[in-house]
Amino acid sequence: MNTFLKFQKKLELWLMYLGGALLIVLMIVISMESILRKFVNFSIPGIFEIAGQLMVGVTLLGISLVQADKEHISVDIFNDRLPKIVIKITDILIYLLGIGLTSIFAYQGFWKFIESFQTGETAMGLISIPFWPGRLIVFLAMTVLCLRFLMDLIILIFDKSKNIETESSN
């Protein structure tokens, strides 16, 4: 399991780097659009479609790494007052919900990617921008996030260092 966790962490890191690279590309494209429009009165064809596709990668590719590092927003004011067993049960339910939702998103993302790729679905505009890259990113990001939730659940349940001591010690 340690080998899989190391591989998954490395994959999440690379996806985060890819998301960061897409953010840089997005900033360059938007900046070029602004400069060209202001000084040359020229607009890049398909800029909104391109930016939309890039935003999918920027927003989703790093989400699994954020979960791995437990950096998502949480309300600790309530958790601090609950018994450890209640926190553990709540975390298990949250991970199960996360697995359920992300597996649905991954499944739908996969079939939408296949459909979009096979039909050659494109955005309507001056130039044809295919939708399939964004749909592929949704599938990949949600699959990796689903696996992260699964690993977190397994670790929470079976890791001896995370086992709850008797509540009488609180």
Short mmCIF file of C-alpha atoms in Angstrom, two decimals:
data_model
loop_
_atom_site.label_atom_id
_atom_site.label_comp_id
_atom_site.label_asym_id
_atom_site.label_seq_id
_atom_site.Cartn_x
_atom_site.Cartn_y
_atom_site.Cartn_z
CA MET A 1 0.00 0.00 0.00
CA ASN A 2 2.92 2.35 0.66
CA THR A 3 4.05 1.93 -2.95
CA PHE A 4 0.60 2.86 -4.21
CA LEU A 5 0.44 5.88 -1.88
CA LYS A 6 3.85 7.09 -3.10
CA PHE A 7 2.77 6.65 -6.72
CA GLN A 8 -0.51 8.44 -6.09
CA LYS A 9 1.22 11.33 -4.31
CA LYS A 10 3.65 11.66 -7.23
CA LEU A 11 0.76 11.60 -9.71
CA GLU A 12 -1.10 14.24 -7.70
CA LEU A 13 2.01 16.41 -7.64
CA TRP A 14 2.41 16.15 -11.43
CA LEU A 15 -1.26 16.95 -11.96
CA MET A 16 -0.82 20.01 -9.75
CA TYR A 17 2.21 21.08 -11.81
CA LEU A 18 0.17 20.62 -14.99
CA GLY A 19 -2.63 22.72 -13.49
CA GLY A 20 -0.06 25.40 -12.63
CA ALA A 21 1.33 25.32 -16.16
CA LEU A 22 -2.19 25.70 -17.55
CA LEU A 23 -2.67 28.70 -15.24
CA ILE A 24 0.46 30.31 -16.70
CA VAL A 25 -0.80 29.62 -20.23
CA LEU A 26 -4.18 31.08 -19.27
CA MET A 27 -2.57 34.23 -17.87
CA ILE A 28 -0.46 34.64 -21.02
CA VAL A 29 -3.44 34.14 -23.35
CA ILE A 30 -5.66 36.55 -21.40
CA SER A 31 -2.85 39.13 -21.18
CA MET A 32 -2.19 38.83 -24.92
CA GLU A 33 -5.90 39.26 -25.58
CA SER A 34 -6.03 42.40 -23.45
CA ILE A 35 -2.90 43.92 -24.99
CA LEU A 36 -3.91 43.10 -28.56
CA ARG A 37 -7.42 44.41 -28.04
CA LYS A 38 -6.22 47.65 -26.41
CA PHE A 39 -3.35 48.55 -28.75
CA VAL A 40 -4.06 46.80 -32.07
CA ASN A 41 -7.85 46.48 -31.88
CA PHE A 42 -7.54 42.74 -32.53
CA SER A 43 -9.17 39.93 -30.58
CA ILE A 44 -7.86 36.36 -30.46
CA PRO A 45 -10.48 34.11 -32.10
CA GLY A 46 -11.98 31.57 -29.69
CA ILE A 47 -10.46 33.21 -26.61
CA PHE A 48 -13.46 32.49 -24.37
CA GLU A 49 -13.56 28.83 -25.40
CA ILE A 50 -9.80 28.46 -24.92
CA ALA A 51 -9.96 30.15 -21.51
CA GLY A 52 -12.88 27.92 -20.51
CA GLN A 53 -10.97 24.75 -21.36
CA LEU A 54 -7.89 26.00 -19.52
CA MET A 55 -9.97 26.87 -16.44
CA VAL A 56 -11.15 23.26 -16.17
CA GLY A 57 -7.55 22.14 -15.79
CA VAL A 58 -6.59 24.99 -13.49
CA THR A 59 -9.45 24.30 -11.09
CA LEU A 60 -9.52 20.49 -11.07
CA LEU A 61 -6.00 19.14 -11.57
CA GLY A 62 -4.71 20.09 -8.12
CA ILE A 63 -7.79 19.14 -6.12
CA SER A 64 -6.58 15.66 -5.18
CA LEU A 65 -3.28 16.98 -3.83
CA VAL A 66 -5.21 19.46 -1.71
CA GLN A 67 -7.20 16.54 -0.27
CA ALA A 68 -4.02 14.52 0.28
CA ASP A 69 -2.52 17.38 2.30
CA LYS A 70 -5.86 17.97 4.11
CA GLU A 71 -5.86 21.61 3.01
CA HIS A 72 -9.56 21.89 2.14
CA ILE A 73 -11.58 24.40 4.08
CA SER A 74 -13.01 22.93 7.27
CA VAL A 75 -14.84 24.20 10.32
CA ASP A 76 -12.69 23.09 13.23
CA ILE A 77 -14.65 24.99 15.85
CA PHE A 78 -17.13 22.08 16.00
CA ASN A 79 -14.57 19.29 15.65
CA ASP A 80 -12.60 20.54 18.63
CA ARG A 81 -15.60 19.97 20.90
CA LEU A 82 -16.60 16.50 19.66
CA PRO A 83 -15.38 13.17 21.03
CA LYS A 84 -12.74 11.47 18.86
CA ILE A 85 -15.05 8.59 17.96
CA VAL A 86 -17.66 11.03 16.61
CA ILE A 87 -14.97 12.78 14.56
CA LYS A 88 -13.82 9.43 13.16
CA ILE A 89 -17.37 8.38 12.25
CA THR A 90 -17.99 11.78 10.65
CA ASP A 91 -14.75 11.50 8.66
CA ILE A 92 -15.73 8.01 7.48
CA LEU A 93 -19.12 9.31 6.31
CA ILE A 94 -17.47 12.26 4.55
CA TYR A 95 -15.00 9.97 2.77
CA LEU A 96 -17.83 7.63 1.72
CA LEU A 97 -19.79 10.61 0.39
CA GLY A 98 -16.66 11.84 -1.40
CA ILE A 99 -16.09 8.43 -2.97
CA GLY A 100 -19.71 8.27 -4.08
CA LEU A 101 -19.83 11.74 -5.62
CA THR A 102 -16.41 11.66 -7.28
CA SER A 103 -17.05 8.20 -8.71
CA ILE A 104 -20.26 9.52 -10.31
CA PHE A 105 -18.37 12.54 -11.68
CA ALA A 106 -15.55 10.30 -12.96
CA TYR A 107 -18.00 7.87 -14.58
CA GLN A 108 -19.97 10.64 -16.26
CA GLY A 109 -16.76 12.45 -17.19
CA PHE A 110 -15.44 9.32 -18.89
CA TRP A 111 -18.57 8.78 -20.99
CA LYS A 112 -18.84 12.49 -21.83
CA PHE A 113 -15.18 12.42 -22.91
CA ILE A 114 -15.76 9.36 -25.13
CA GLU A 115 -18.91 10.87 -26.64
CA SER A 116 -17.26 14.25 -27.20
CA PHE A 117 -14.16 12.68 -28.76
CA GLN A 118 -16.12 10.34 -31.05
CA THR A 119 -18.54 13.00 -32.27
CA GLY A 120 -15.90 15.69 -32.58
CA GLU A 121 -17.94 18.04 -30.39
CA THR A 122 -16.63 21.59 -30.60
CA ALA A 123 -17.56 25.01 -29.27
CA MET A 124 -19.47 27.14 -31.72
CA GLY A 125 -17.44 30.20 -32.63
CA LEU A 126 -15.02 31.61 -35.15
CA ILE A 127 -12.74 28.61 -34.67
CA SER A 128 -13.62 25.10 -33.55
CA ILE A 129 -12.31 24.36 -30.07
CA PRO A 130 -12.88 20.71 -29.10
CA PHE A 131 -14.56 19.96 -25.78
CA TRP A 132 -12.92 16.58 -25.23
CA PRO A 133 -9.72 17.85 -23.51
CA GLY A 134 -11.75 19.48 -20.73
CA ARG A 135 -13.90 16.39 -20.35
CA LEU A 136 -10.79 14.21 -20.17
CA ILE A 137 -9.43 16.43 -17.40
CA VAL A 138 -12.70 16.07 -15.46
CA PHE A 139 -12.46 12.28 -15.76
CA LEU A 140 -8.79 12.14 -14.72
CA ALA A 141 -9.11 14.61 -11.84
CA MET A 142 -12.23 12.97 -10.41
CA THR A 143 -10.73 9.47 -10.73
CA VAL A 144 -7.58 10.49 -8.87
CA LEU A 145 -9.65 12.31 -6.22
CA CYS A 146 -11.89 9.26 -5.80
CA LEU A 147 -8.81 7.08 -5.26
CA ARG A 148 -7.50 9.64 -2.75
CA PHE A 149 -10.77 9.48 -0.79
CA LEU A 150 -10.57 5.67 -0.88
CA MET A 151 -6.98 5.69 0.39
CA ASP A 152 -7.87 8.20 3.11
CA LEU A 153 -10.78 5.99 4.18
CA ILE A 154 -8.62 2.86 4.29
CA ILE A 155 -5.94 4.66 6.30
CA LEU A 156 -8.53 6.10 8.69
CA ILE A 157 -10.09 2.69 9.33
CA PHE A 158 -7.04 0.42 9.37
CA ASP A 159 -4.06 2.56 10.40
CA LYS A 160 -3.15 1.59 13.97
CA SER A 161 -1.76 5.04 14.75
CA LYS A 162 -5.15 6.58 13.93
CA ASN A 163 -7.16 4.20 16.12
CA ILE A 164 -9.29 5.83 18.75
CA GLU A 165 -8.28 5.29 22.35
CA THR A 166 -10.98 4.68 24.89
CA GLU A 167 -13.16 7.72 25.45
CA SER A 168 -12.59 7.54 29.19
CA SER A 169 -9.10 8.97 28.67
CA ASN A 170 -10.61 12.29 27.41
#
